[in-house]
Amino acid sequence: MFNFEEELKKLPKEPGVYIMRDDKDVILYVGKAVNLHNRVRSYFRENIGRGPAIDKMVTLIARFEYIVTDSELEALVLENNLIKEYSPKYNTLLKDDKTYPYIKVTVGEDFPRILFSRTMKKDKSKYFGPYSSAAAVKDTIELLNKLYCLRTCNRTLPRDIGLERPCLNYHIKQCLAPCQGYVDKEQYREQVNQALDFLNGNYNTILKDLEGKMKAAAEALDFEAAAGFRDLYNSVKQVSQKQKITDSVGEDKDIIALYQDEAEAVVQVFFVRDGKLIGREHYYMTHVSDKNKSAILEDFVKQFYAGTPFIPRELMLQYEIEDGELIEKWLSQRKGSRVYLRVPKIGSKEKLVELAAQNAKHILEQDRERLKREEGRTIGAVKEIADILGVEHIERMEAFDISNINGFENVGSMIVFEKGKPKPSDYRKFRIRTVSGPDDYACMREVLTRRFTHGMEERAELEEKDMENEYGSFTKFPDLLMMDGGRGQVNIALSVLEELGIHIPVCGMVKDDNHRTRGLYFNNVELPIDTHSEGFKLITRVQDEAHRFAIEYHRSLRSKAQVKSVLDDIPGVGSARRKALMRHFKSIGDIKNATVEELLEIPELNRNVAEEIFKFFQKKG
């Protein structure tokens, strides 16, 4: 038993991180402190105005632990890492776990490439970004490769020069083919330098060059080439126009502001790189009801910049934050040069922060309306179904379907909807084992029996290990079972559940003569449902999803059966050896006529397997 009085006395008066846990050892909260002794003890004093959420958390604490660090800065870093790893319920959390796209130019290579990257490493490459749109980054890379005919392959050059034929890009005049030695390092590097100029924002030179080439091609009556230069010219112009100047000084900065309501907050970030606004992004923060805006902003800065590879020289914040000096020091260490946190009060910078705050407010209000509509389609629709059936509570729904063609490759599907939304991670496929021929009822009986028997066995194992809160896709039983059909399918499900001693409501999704959903079959009665209601639309989505999932599984099995090779029937020949045989001999006929010694020329084969192949084809004649 954890003795709070004794453990509080042992707390050191040093910096560190403290971790609060509940009676199931789940982490409730992670915090940092300059003085662990004072900070942790403060949680267990009464009437100090901590707010209802923290008061509630304190009642749940079964024990605490702490980690001493050498400095408050180390405590800050450790706190961030632990929050990211465990996502404690009572910490303010950054909801989005986004990684930002960068353009990476591998200038350390003899023949550099332009690549898409989600990380910024300390290597010899040059990085541009981060950008808010992955699609825009990919479009820019494609444009640059077309403009400057740079290679996109992974070949190691100059080591691999001449080893393979040039790829399609060379033949369509989109690569200079350094892999063949058709361009030397100096010429290729000049192309790369022009691409770097482009990425640094120097568009005028490129536009003039393309305009000149377009006119020259048109004068030479080479209209196809002229059209190509025209398209490239328009693409460059479009990219250049997207860059909006925000500052006369070409610096890197992020502009950060938020808007908060009762339940959550939205933080808006404007990314300014080299004095240009290259994009913006918003982030949701949860568990904010007891936090003021300054504290939320501080939590965002700590969590966001712990995960992003690029840190700008300046963060322009909406509010002063408590640990501003410490966070400046931490960010400066991460960046390797001085980082400044500033709160502008007047002028254009203050207006930019205000603009970010207005954007955050707009996003939260828009999303509130969207979430209301979404709730109607999901949770509201589930409630409609529950009311029609007279069932008190429905959260998890499972639907099953059978697919076959004249009894060939019978398969079953299980799909799951929770709170009106599909949960693909819990979908399961069943290959029917005990039924041959087209008997959907027998197939459904097998699928349901396997699903619930498996679930009961998993539950028993978890209970033995005292892990009743751990749920898998089979362990968690549905609040409603939805069968694709009427009385027959429902009765099959009810009989399986009765045999296993499980009590779950079962309804059938009944279709009309045109194979369209018309109602629900429940307790031996077909219940009509308004075809314009959200509940009806949800039933249709569930039915369609179960059917789609079963059909796709059946189609994949048919495809595998169709591509089965005669080589698969030979003992010792698997996928790798089959591929090696076809690479070497090109056809089944050549393999059939090969001797054992000829077969042994393939490194993947040993004598035993070679003899098995030889004997197999000898028997086939």
Coordinates of C-alpha atoms in Angstrom, one line a residue:
M1 CA 0.0 0.0 0.0
F2 CA 1.4 3.4 -1.0
N3 CA 1.9 5.6 2.1
F4 CA 1.4 9.2 0.9
E5 CA 2.5 10.8 4.1
E6 CA 5.8 8.9 4.2
E7 CA 6.4 9.3 0.4
L8 CA 5.8 13.1 0.5
K9 CA 8.4 13.5 3.2
K10 CA 11.0 11.7 0.9
L11 CA 10.6 14.1 -2.0
P12 CA 13.9 15.9 -2.8
K13 CA 14.2 19.7 -3.2
E14 CA 15.6 19.3 -6.7
P15 CA 14.4 19.8 -10.2
G16 CA 12.7 16.8 -11.9
V17 CA 9.5 15.3 -13.3
Y18 CA 6.7 13.8 -11.3
I19 CA 4.2 11.2 -12.5
M20 CA 0.7 10.6 -11.0
R21 CA -0.9 7.2 -11.4
D22 CA -4.3 5.7 -10.6
D23 CA -5.2 2.4 -8.9
K24 CA -4.7 0.5 -12.3
D25 CA -1.3 2.1 -12.7
V26 CA -2.4 4.3 -15.6
I27 CA -0.6 7.6 -15.8
L28 CA -3.0 10.5 -15.0
Y29 CA -0.6 13.4 -15.2
V30 CA 3.0 14.3 -15.9
G31 CA 4.5 17.5 -14.7
K32 CA 7.9 19.2 -14.2
A33 CA 9.2 21.1 -11.2
V34 CA 12.1 23.3 -10.2
N35 CA 11.6 21.8 -6.7
L36 CA 9.9 18.4 -6.6
H37 CA 9.3 18.6 -2.8
N38 CA 7.2 21.8 -3.0
R39 CA 5.4 21.1 -6.3
V40 CA 4.2 17.6 -5.6
R41 CA 3.1 18.4 -2.0
S42 CA 1.0 21.2 -3.3
Y43 CA -1.4 18.8 -5.0
F44 CA -2.4 17.3 -1.6
R45 CA -3.2 20.6 0.1
E46 CA -6.8 21.7 0.3
N47 CA -8.5 24.8 -1.0
I48 CA -5.7 26.2 -3.2
G49 CA -7.8 27.0 -6.3
R50 CA -6.5 24.3 -8.6
G51 CA -9.8 24.0 -10.6
P52 CA -12.3 21.1 -10.7
A53 CA -10.3 18.9 -13.2
I54 CA -7.2 18.8 -11.1
D55 CA -9.3 18.3 -7.9
K56 CA -10.9 15.3 -9.6
M57 CA -7.5 14.0 -10.7
V58 CA -6.2 14.2 -7.1
T59 CA -9.0 12.0 -5.9
L60 CA -7.9 9.3 -8.4
I61 CA -4.2 9.3 -7.5
A62 CA -3.2 6.0 -6.0
R63 CA 0.6 6.6 -6.1
F64 CA 3.2 9.0 -7.6
E65 CA 6.7 8.6 -8.7
Y66 CA 9.4 11.1 -9.7
I67 CA 12.6 11.4 -11.7
V68 CA 15.3 13.8 -10.5
T69 CA 17.2 15.8 -13.3
D70 CA 20.3 17.9 -13.2
S71 CA 18.4 21.1 -14.3
E72 CA 14.9 22.5 -15.0
L73 CA 15.8 22.4 -18.7
E74 CA 16.3 18.6 -18.5
A75 CA 13.0 18.3 -16.7
L76 CA 11.3 20.2 -19.5
V77 CA 12.6 17.8 -22.1
L78 CA 11.8 14.7 -20.1
E79 CA 8.3 16.0 -19.4
N80 CA 7.6 16.5 -23.1
N81 CA 8.9 13.0 -23.9
L82 CA 6.7 11.4 -21.3
I83 CA 3.6 13.4 -22.3
K84 CA 4.1 12.4 -26.0
E85 CA 4.6 8.7 -25.1
Y86 CA 1.7 8.3 -22.6
S87 CA -0.8 11.0 -23.5
P88 CA -2.0 11.4 -19.9
K89 CA -5.7 12.2 -19.4
Y90 CA -5.2 15.4 -17.3
N91 CA -2.4 17.0 -19.4
T92 CA -3.3 19.5 -22.0
L93 CA -2.5 17.6 -25.2
L94 CA -1.7 18.6 -28.7
K95 CA -4.3 16.6 -30.7
D96 CA -2.6 16.5 -34.1
D97 CA 0.5 14.4 -34.6
K98 CA 1.6 15.9 -37.8
T99 CA 5.0 15.7 -39.5
Y100 CA 5.8 18.4 -42.0
P101 CA 7.0 17.9 -45.5
Y102 CA 10.4 19.2 -46.6
I103 CA 12.1 19.4 -49.9
K104 CA 15.5 17.8 -49.6
V105 CA 18.3 18.4 -52.1
T106 CA 21.1 15.8 -51.7
V107 CA 24.0 18.2 -52.4
G108 CA 26.4 15.8 -50.7
E109 CA 26.1 13.4 -53.7
D110 CA 28.1 13.7 -56.9
F111 CA 24.8 13.8 -58.8
P112 CA 22.2 15.3 -56.4
R113 CA 18.5 14.5 -56.3
I114 CA 15.5 16.5 -55.1
L115 CA 13.5 14.4 -52.7
F116 CA 10.4 14.6 -50.5
S117 CA 11.2 14.2 -46.8
R118 CA 9.3 14.1 -43.5
T119 CA 12.4 14.5 -41.4
M120 CA 15.3 17.0 -41.4
K121 CA 18.5 15.2 -40.5
K122 CA 22.0 16.6 -39.9
D123 CA 23.5 15.3 -43.1
K124 CA 25.1 17.0 -46.1
S125 CA 21.7 17.7 -47.8
K126 CA 20.0 21.1 -48.0
Y127 CA 16.4 21.3 -46.7
F128 CA 13.6 23.7 -47.7
G129 CA 10.5 24.1 -45.6
P130 CA 8.6 23.0 -43.6
Y131 CA 5.6 23.3 -45.9
S132 CA 2.0 22.9 -44.9
S133 CA 0.9 20.9 -48.0
A134 CA 2.5 17.6 -49.0
A135 CA 0.7 17.8 -52.4
A136 CA 2.3 21.3 -53.1
V137 CA 5.8 19.9 -52.2
K138 CA 5.3 16.9 -54.5
D139 CA 4.2 19.2 -57.3
T140 CA 7.2 21.5 -56.8
I141 CA 9.6 18.5 -56.9
E142 CA 8.0 17.2 -60.1
L143 CA 8.2 20.7 -61.6
L144 CA 11.9 21.1 -60.7
N145 CA 12.8 17.6 -62.1
K146 CA 11.1 18.6 -65.4
L147 CA 12.7 22.0 -65.5
Y148 CA 16.2 20.8 -64.9
C149 CA 16.1 17.2 -66.1
L150 CA 17.4 15.8 -62.8
R151 CA 17.6 12.2 -61.9
T152 CA 14.9 10.5 -59.7
C153 CA 16.5 7.1 -59.4
N154 CA 18.2 5.5 -56.4
R155 CA 21.4 4.4 -58.2
T156 CA 24.7 5.1 -56.5
L157 CA 26.7 7.3 -58.9
P158 CA 29.3 7.4 -60.2
R159 CA 29.8 3.7 -59.1
D160 CA 26.8 2.4 -61.1
I161 CA 27.4 4.4 -64.3
G162 CA 26.8 2.2 -67.3
L163 CA 25.6 -0.9 -65.4
E164 CA 22.0 -0.6 -66.5
R165 CA 20.1 0.9 -69.4
P166 CA 18.8 4.5 -69.0
C167 CA 15.2 4.7 -67.7
L168 CA 12.1 6.1 -69.4
N169 CA 12.8 9.6 -68.1
Y170 CA 15.8 9.9 -70.3
H171 CA 13.9 8.8 -73.4
I172 CA 11.1 11.4 -72.7
K173 CA 13.8 14.1 -72.2
Q174 CA 13.2 14.5 -68.5
C175 CA 16.6 13.3 -67.3
L176 CA 20.1 14.0 -68.4
A177 CA 21.1 10.3 -67.7
P178 CA 24.1 10.7 -65.5
C179 CA 23.8 6.9 -65.0
Q180 CA 25.2 6.5 -68.5
G181 CA 27.8 9.2 -68.3
Y182 CA 25.9 11.4 -70.8
V183 CA 26.5 14.5 -68.5
D184 CA 29.5 15.3 -66.4
K185 CA 29.4 16.4 -62.7
E186 CA 30.0 20.1 -63.5
Q187 CA 27.2 20.3 -66.1
Y188 CA 24.8 18.4 -63.8
R189 CA 25.8 20.6 -60.8
E190 CA 24.9 23.7 -62.8
Q191 CA 21.3 22.3 -63.3
V192 CA 21.1 21.6 -59.5
N193 CA 22.3 25.2 -58.7
Q194 CA 19.5 26.6 -60.8
A195 CA 17.0 24.4 -58.9
L196 CA 18.4 25.7 -55.6
D197 CA 17.9 29.3 -56.9
F198 CA 14.3 28.4 -57.6
L199 CA 13.8 27.0 -54.1
N200 CA 15.4 30.2 -52.7
G201 CA 12.7 32.2 -54.4
N202 CA 14.6 33.5 -57.5
Y203 CA 11.9 33.0 -60.1
N204 CA 12.6 35.8 -62.5
T205 CA 15.7 34.3 -64.1
I206 CA 13.8 31.0 -64.7
L207 CA 10.7 32.8 -66.1
K208 CA 12.8 34.8 -68.6
D209 CA 14.7 31.6 -69.7
L210 CA 11.5 29.7 -70.3
E211 CA 9.9 32.6 -72.1
G212 CA 13.0 32.8 -74.4
K213 CA 12.9 29.0 -75.1
M214 CA 9.2 29.1 -75.8
K215 CA 9.5 31.9 -78.3
A216 CA 12.6 30.3 -80.0
A217 CA 10.7 27.0 -80.4
A218 CA 7.7 28.8 -81.8
E219 CA 9.8 30.6 -84.4
A220 CA 11.4 27.3 -85.4
L221 CA 7.8 25.9 -85.8
D222 CA 8.5 23.3 -83.1
F223 CA 5.1 23.9 -81.6
E224 CA 5.2 20.8 -79.4
A225 CA 8.3 22.0 -77.6
A226 CA 6.9 25.5 -77.4
A227 CA 3.7 24.1 -75.7
G228 CA 5.9 22.2 -73.2
F229 CA 7.9 25.4 -72.4
R230 CA 4.6 27.3 -72.1
D231 CA 3.2 24.8 -69.5
L232 CA 6.4 24.9 -67.5
Y233 CA 6.3 28.8 -67.6
N234 CA 2.7 28.8 -66.3
S235 CA 3.6 26.3 -63.6
V236 CA 6.5 28.4 -62.3
K237 CA 4.4 31.5 -62.4
Q238 CA 1.7 29.8 -60.4
V239 CA 4.3 28.7 -57.7
S240 CA 5.8 32.2 -57.6
Q241 CA 2.4 33.9 -57.1
K242 CA 1.6 31.7 -54.1
Q243 CA 4.4 33.4 -52.2
K244 CA 3.0 36.3 -50.2
I245 CA 5.5 38.7 -48.8
T246 CA 4.9 39.3 -45.1
D247 CA 8.1 41.0 -44.0
S248 CA 10.7 43.1 -45.6
V249 CA 13.4 41.3 -43.6
G250 CA 14.0 37.7 -44.9
E251 CA 13.8 35.8 -41.6
D252 CA 12.3 32.6 -40.5
K253 CA 9.5 32.9 -37.9
D254 CA 6.3 31.3 -36.7
I255 CA 3.3 33.4 -35.7
I256 CA 1.2 31.6 -33.1
A257 CA -2.2 32.5 -31.6
L258 CA -5.2 30.6 -30.3
Y259 CA -8.9 30.7 -29.7
Q260 CA -10.5 28.9 -26.8
D261 CA -14.0 27.7 -25.9
E262 CA -15.3 25.6 -23.0
A263 CA -14.1 22.3 -24.2
E264 CA -11.1 22.8 -26.5
A265 CA -8.8 25.3 -28.1
V266 CA -7.5 25.8 -31.6
V267 CA -3.9 27.1 -32.1
Q268 CA -3.2 28.7 -35.5
V269 CA 0.4 28.9 -36.8
F270 CA 1.6 30.9 -39.7
F271 CA 4.9 29.7 -41.2
V272 CA 7.1 32.5 -42.5
R273 CA 10.3 31.4 -44.2
D274 CA 12.8 33.8 -45.7
G275 CA 10.3 36.6 -45.2
K276 CA 7.6 34.8 -47.1
L277 CA 4.4 33.2 -45.8
I278 CA 4.6 29.7 -47.1
G279 CA 1.6 28.2 -45.3
R280 CA -0.5 27.9 -42.2
E281 CA -1.8 25.1 -40.1
H282 CA -4.1 24.7 -37.1
Y283 CA -4.0 22.3 -34.1
Y284 CA -6.5 21.3 -31.5
M285 CA -5.6 21.2 -27.9
T286 CA -7.7 19.1 -25.5
H287 CA -8.2 19.1 -21.7
V288 CA -8.2 22.9 -21.6
S289 CA -11.3 23.6 -19.5
D290 CA -9.2 24.6 -16.4
K291 CA -6.3 26.3 -18.3
N292 CA -5.9 30.0 -19.1
K293 CA -4.8 30.9 -22.6
S294 CA -1.2 31.6 -21.7
A295 CA -0.8 28.1 -20.2
I296 CA -2.4 26.5 -23.2
L297 CA 0.0 28.4 -25.5
E298 CA 2.9 27.3 -23.4
D299 CA 1.8 23.6 -23.6
F300 CA 1.5 23.9 -27.3
V301 CA 4.9 25.5 -27.8
K302 CA 6.6 22.8 -25.7
Q303 CA 4.8 19.8 -27.4
F304 CA 4.9 21.1 -30.9
Y305 CA 8.6 22.2 -31.1
A306 CA 9.6 19.0 -29.3
G307 CA 8.5 17.1 -32.4
T308 CA 9.2 19.4 -35.4
P309 CA 12.6 19.1 -37.0
F310 CA 12.8 22.8 -38.0
I311 CA 12.8 25.6 -35.4
P312 CA 12.6 29.2 -36.7
R313 CA 14.7 32.0 -35.4
E314 CA 11.7 33.7 -33.8
L315 CA 8.3 32.7 -32.4
M316 CA 5.8 35.5 -32.3
L317 CA 3.3 34.7 -29.6
Q318 CA -0.2 36.0 -28.7
Y319 CA 0.6 36.0 -24.9
E320 CA 3.5 36.0 -22.5
I321 CA 4.2 32.4 -21.2
E322 CA 5.4 31.6 -17.7
D323 CA 8.5 29.5 -18.7
G324 CA 9.4 31.8 -21.6
E325 CA 13.1 32.1 -20.7
L326 CA 13.6 28.4 -20.1
I327 CA 11.8 27.5 -23.4
E328 CA 14.0 30.0 -25.3
K329 CA 17.0 28.3 -23.9
W330 CA 15.7 24.9 -24.7
L331 CA 14.8 25.8 -28.3
S332 CA 18.1 27.6 -28.8
Q333 CA 19.9 24.3 -27.8
R334 CA 17.7 22.3 -30.2
K335 CA 18.3 24.7 -33.1
G336 CA 22.0 25.3 -32.4
S337 CA 21.6 29.1 -32.5
R338 CA 19.6 31.7 -30.6
V339 CA 15.8 31.5 -30.7
Y340 CA 13.6 34.4 -29.5
L341 CA 10.1 34.3 -28.1
R342 CA 8.4 37.7 -28.6
V343 CA 4.9 39.1 -27.9
P344 CA 4.4 42.0 -30.3
K345 CA 2.2 44.8 -28.9
I346 CA 2.0 47.3 -31.8
G347 CA 2.5 47.6 -35.5
S348 CA 2.3 45.0 -38.4
K349 CA 3.6 42.1 -36.3
E350 CA 0.9 42.6 -33.7
K351 CA -1.7 42.6 -36.6
L352 CA -0.3 39.3 -37.9
V353 CA -0.8 37.7 -34.5
E354 CA -4.3 39.1 -34.4
L355 CA -4.9 37.7 -37.8
A356 CA -3.8 34.3 -36.6
A357 CA -6.1 34.5 -33.6
Q358 CA -9.1 35.4 -35.9
N359 CA -8.3 32.4 -38.1
A360 CA -8.2 30.2 -35.0
K361 CA -11.7 31.5 -34.0
H362 CA -13.0 31.0 -37.5
I363 CA -11.8 27.4 -37.6
L364 CA -13.2 26.5 -34.2
E365 CA -16.6 28.0 -35.1
Q366 CA -16.6 26.2 -38.5
D367 CA -15.7 22.9 -36.9
R368 CA -18.4 23.3 -34.3
E369 CA -21.0 23.4 -37.0
R370 CA -19.4 20.6 -38.9
L371 CA -19.2 18.4 -35.7
K372 CA -22.9 19.1 -35.1
R373 CA -23.7 17.8 -38.6
E374 CA -21.4 14.9 -38.2
E375 CA -23.0 14.0 -34.9
G376 CA -26.3 13.9 -36.6
R377 CA -25.0 11.5 -39.1
T378 CA -23.3 9.3 -36.5
I379 CA -24.3 9.4 -32.9
G380 CA -27.7 10.9 -33.7
A381 CA -28.3 8.1 -36.3
V382 CA -27.4 5.4 -33.8
K383 CA -29.9 6.9 -31.3
E384 CA -32.6 6.8 -34.0
I385 CA -31.9 3.1 -34.5
A386 CA -31.9 2.5 -30.8
D387 CA -35.3 4.2 -30.4
I388 CA -36.8 2.3 -33.3
L389 CA -35.7 -1.0 -31.8
G390 CA -36.5 0.0 -28.2
V391 CA -32.9 -0.7 -27.1
E392 CA -31.6 1.4 -24.3
H393 CA -28.0 2.0 -25.4
I394 CA -26.1 1.3 -28.6
E395 CA -22.4 2.2 -29.1
R396 CA -20.8 -0.7 -30.9
M397 CA -22.6 -2.4 -33.9
E398 CA -21.3 -5.4 -35.8
A399 CA -22.5 -6.6 -39.1
F400 CA -21.7 -9.8 -41.0
D401 CA -22.0 -10.9 -44.6
I402 CA -21.2 -14.0 -46.7
S403 CA -19.7 -14.0 -50.2
N404 CA -19.2 -16.8 -52.7
I405 CA -19.8 -17.7 -56.3
N406 CA -21.8 -21.0 -56.5
G407 CA -20.2 -22.1 -53.3
F408 CA -16.6 -21.4 -54.5
E409 CA -14.3 -19.9 -51.9
N410 CA -17.0 -19.2 -49.2
V411 CA -15.9 -16.3 -47.1
G412 CA -17.4 -14.2 -44.3
S413 CA -16.9 -10.6 -43.2
M414 CA -17.3 -8.8 -39.9
I415 CA -17.4 -5.1 -39.9
V416 CA -17.7 -2.8 -36.9
F417 CA -19.2 0.7 -36.4
E418 CA -18.6 2.5 -33.1
K419 CA -20.7 5.7 -32.4
G420 CA -21.9 5.6 -35.9
K421 CA -18.5 5.5 -37.5
P422 CA -16.7 2.6 -39.2
K423 CA -13.8 1.1 -37.2
P424 CA -11.6 -0.7 -39.8
S425 CA -9.0 -1.8 -37.2
D426 CA -11.7 -4.2 -35.8
Y427 CA -12.8 -5.6 -39.1
R428 CA -12.2 -9.3 -39.5
K429 CA -12.3 -11.8 -42.4
F430 CA -13.3 -15.5 -42.2
R431 CA -12.4 -18.2 -44.7
I432 CA -15.2 -20.8 -44.3
R433 CA -13.8 -24.2 -43.2
T434 CA -16.8 -26.5 -42.6
V435 CA -19.2 -25.6 -45.5
S436 CA -18.9 -26.6 -49.1
G437 CA -21.3 -25.3 -51.6
P438 CA -23.6 -22.3 -51.6
D439 CA -25.2 -22.5 -48.1
D440 CA -25.2 -19.0 -46.6
Y441 CA -27.0 -20.0 -43.4
A442 CA -24.5 -22.7 -42.6
C443 CA -21.6 -20.3 -43.4
M444 CA -23.1 -17.6 -41.2
R445 CA -23.5 -20.1 -38.3
E446 CA -19.8 -20.9 -38.6
V447 CA -18.7 -17.3 -38.8
L448 CA -20.7 -16.2 -35.8
T449 CA -19.7 -19.3 -33.7
R450 CA -16.0 -18.6 -34.4
R451 CA -16.3 -14.9 -33.7
F452 CA -18.0 -15.2 -30.3
T453 CA -16.2 -18.4 -29.2
H454 CA -12.9 -16.6 -29.9
G455 CA -14.2 -13.6 -28.0
M456 CA -15.2 -15.6 -24.9
E457 CA -11.8 -17.4 -24.9
E458 CA -9.9 -14.1 -25.0
R459 CA -12.1 -12.7 -22.2
A460 CA -11.4 -15.7 -20.1
E461 CA -7.6 -15.3 -20.6
L462 CA -7.7 -11.6 -19.8
E463 CA -9.7 -12.2 -16.6
E464 CA -7.1 -14.7 -15.5
K465 CA -4.4 -12.1 -16.0
D466 CA -6.6 -9.4 -14.3
M467 CA -6.6 -7.3 -17.5
E468 CA -10.3 -6.9 -18.0
N469 CA -9.9 -3.3 -19.4
E470 CA -7.9 -4.6 -22.4
Y471 CA -10.0 -5.1 -25.4
G472 CA -9.3 -6.6 -28.8
S473 CA -11.7 -6.7 -31.8
F474 CA -13.1 -10.1 -30.6
T475 CA -13.0 -9.4 -26.9
K476 CA -15.4 -6.5 -27.0
F477 CA -18.9 -7.6 -27.8
P478 CA -21.4 -5.5 -29.7
D479 CA -24.4 -3.7 -28.3
L480 CA -26.3 -4.7 -31.5
L481 CA -25.8 -7.4 -34.1
M482 CA -26.9 -6.4 -37.6
M483 CA -27.6 -9.3 -40.0
D484 CA -27.7 -8.8 -43.8
G485 CA -31.2 -10.2 -44.3
G486 CA -34.4 -11.0 -42.6
R487 CA -35.9 -13.7 -40.4
G488 CA -33.6 -16.5 -41.5
Q489 CA -30.3 -14.7 -40.8
V490 CA -31.6 -13.3 -37.5
N491 CA -32.7 -16.7 -36.3
I492 CA -29.3 -18.2 -37.1
A493 CA -27.6 -15.4 -35.1
L494 CA -30.0 -15.9 -32.2
S495 CA -29.5 -19.6 -32.0
V496 CA -25.7 -19.2 -32.0
L497 CA -25.9 -16.7 -29.2
E498 CA -28.3 -18.9 -27.2
E499 CA -26.0 -21.9 -27.5
L500 CA -23.1 -19.8 -26.2
G501 CA -25.1 -18.2 -23.4
I502 CA -24.7 -14.6 -24.8
H503 CA -27.4 -12.0 -24.7
I504 CA -27.1 -9.4 -27.5
P505 CA -30.0 -7.8 -29.5
V506 CA -30.1 -9.0 -33.1
C507 CA -31.8 -7.2 -36.0
G508 CA -32.0 -8.0 -39.7
M509 CA -31.5 -5.4 -42.4
V510 CA -34.3 -6.3 -44.8
K511 CA -34.2 -5.5 -48.5
D512 CA -36.9 -5.1 -51.0
D513 CA -37.3 -6.8 -54.4
N514 CA -34.9 -4.2 -55.9
H515 CA -32.2 -5.1 -53.3
R516 CA -32.7 -1.8 -51.5
T517 CA -32.9 -1.6 -47.7
R518 CA -36.6 -1.1 -46.6
G519 CA -36.6 -1.8 -42.8
L520 CA -35.4 -3.6 -39.8
Y521 CA -36.5 -7.1 -38.7
F522 CA -36.5 -7.3 -34.8
N523 CA -38.3 -9.5 -32.3
N524 CA -40.2 -11.3 -35.1
V525 CA -41.6 -8.0 -36.5
E526 CA -40.5 -6.0 -39.5
L527 CA -40.2 -2.4 -38.4
P528 CA -40.5 0.4 -41.0
I529 CA -38.0 3.2 -41.0
D530 CA -38.2 6.6 -42.6
T531 CA -36.0 6.4 -45.8
H532 CA -35.0 10.0 -45.5
S533 CA -33.7 9.8 -41.9
E534 CA -30.1 9.7 -40.8
G535 CA -30.8 6.3 -39.1
F536 CA -31.8 4.8 -42.4
K537 CA -28.8 6.2 -44.1
L538 CA -26.5 4.7 -41.4
I539 CA -28.2 1.3 -41.9
T540 CA -27.5 1.5 -45.6
R541 CA -23.8 2.4 -45.0
V542 CA -23.4 -0.5 -42.6
Q543 CA -25.0 -2.9 -45.1
D544 CA -22.9 -1.6 -48.0
E545 CA -19.7 -1.8 -46.0
A546 CA -20.3 -5.4 -44.9
H547 CA -21.0 -6.4 -48.5
R548 CA -18.0 -4.5 -49.8
F549 CA -15.6 -6.0 -47.3
A550 CA -16.8 -9.5 -48.0
I551 CA -16.7 -9.1 -51.8
E552 CA -13.1 -7.6 -51.7
Y553 CA -11.9 -10.6 -49.6
H554 CA -13.5 -13.1 -52.0
R555 CA -12.1 -11.3 -55.0
S556 CA -8.6 -11.4 -53.5
L557 CA -8.8 -15.1 -52.9
R558 CA -10.0 -15.7 -56.5
S559 CA -7.1 -13.6 -57.8
K560 CA -4.6 -15.7 -55.8
A561 CA -6.2 -18.9 -57.1
Q562 CA -6.0 -17.7 -60.7
V563 CA -2.3 -16.8 -60.5
K564 CA -1.3 -20.1 -58.9
S565 CA 1.6 -21.6 -60.8
V566 CA 2.3 -25.2 -61.5
L567 CA 5.6 -24.7 -59.7
D568 CA 3.6 -24.3 -56.5
D569 CA 2.8 -28.0 -56.5
I570 CA 6.5 -29.0 -56.3
P571 CA 7.8 -29.7 -52.8
G572 CA 10.5 -27.2 -51.7
V573 CA 9.5 -24.5 -54.2
G574 CA 8.1 -21.4 -52.7
S575 CA 7.7 -17.8 -53.9
A576 CA 11.4 -16.9 -53.9
R577 CA 12.5 -20.1 -55.7
R578 CA 9.6 -19.8 -58.2
K579 CA 10.7 -16.2 -59.1
A580 CA 14.3 -17.4 -59.4
L581 CA 13.3 -20.2 -61.8
M582 CA 11.3 -17.9 -64.0
R583 CA 14.1 -15.3 -64.1
H584 CA 16.6 -17.9 -65.2
F585 CA 14.5 -20.0 -67.7
K586 CA 11.9 -17.5 -68.8
S587 CA 9.2 -20.1 -69.4
I588 CA 7.7 -23.3 -67.8
G589 CA 8.6 -25.2 -71.0
D590 CA 12.3 -24.4 -70.5
I591 CA 12.1 -25.5 -66.8
K592 CA 10.4 -28.7 -67.9
N593 CA 13.2 -29.6 -70.3
A594 CA 16.1 -28.6 -67.9
T595 CA 18.4 -31.2 -66.4
V596 CA 19.3 -31.4 -62.7
E597 CA 22.7 -29.8 -63.5
E598 CA 21.1 -27.0 -65.4
L599 CA 18.7 -26.4 -62.5
L600 CA 21.6 -26.2 -60.1
E601 CA 23.0 -23.2 -61.9
I602 CA 20.4 -21.2 -60.0
P603 CA 21.9 -20.1 -56.6
E604 CA 18.6 -20.4 -54.8
L605 CA 18.3 -24.2 -55.5
N606 CA 20.0 -27.0 -53.7
R607 CA 20.4 -30.6 -55.2
N608 CA 17.4 -32.0 -53.3
V609 CA 15.0 -29.3 -54.7
A610 CA 16.5 -29.5 -58.2
E611 CA 15.9 -33.3 -58.2
E612 CA 12.3 -32.7 -57.0
I613 CA 11.7 -30.3 -59.9
F614 CA 13.2 -32.7 -62.4
K615 CA 11.1 -35.7 -61.1
F616 CA 7.9 -33.6 -61.0
F617 CA 8.1 -32.8 -64.7
Q618 CA 9.3 -36.3 -65.6
K619 CA 6.0 -37.6 -64.1
K620 CA 4.0 -35.0 -65.9
G621 CA 5.5 -36.2 -69.2

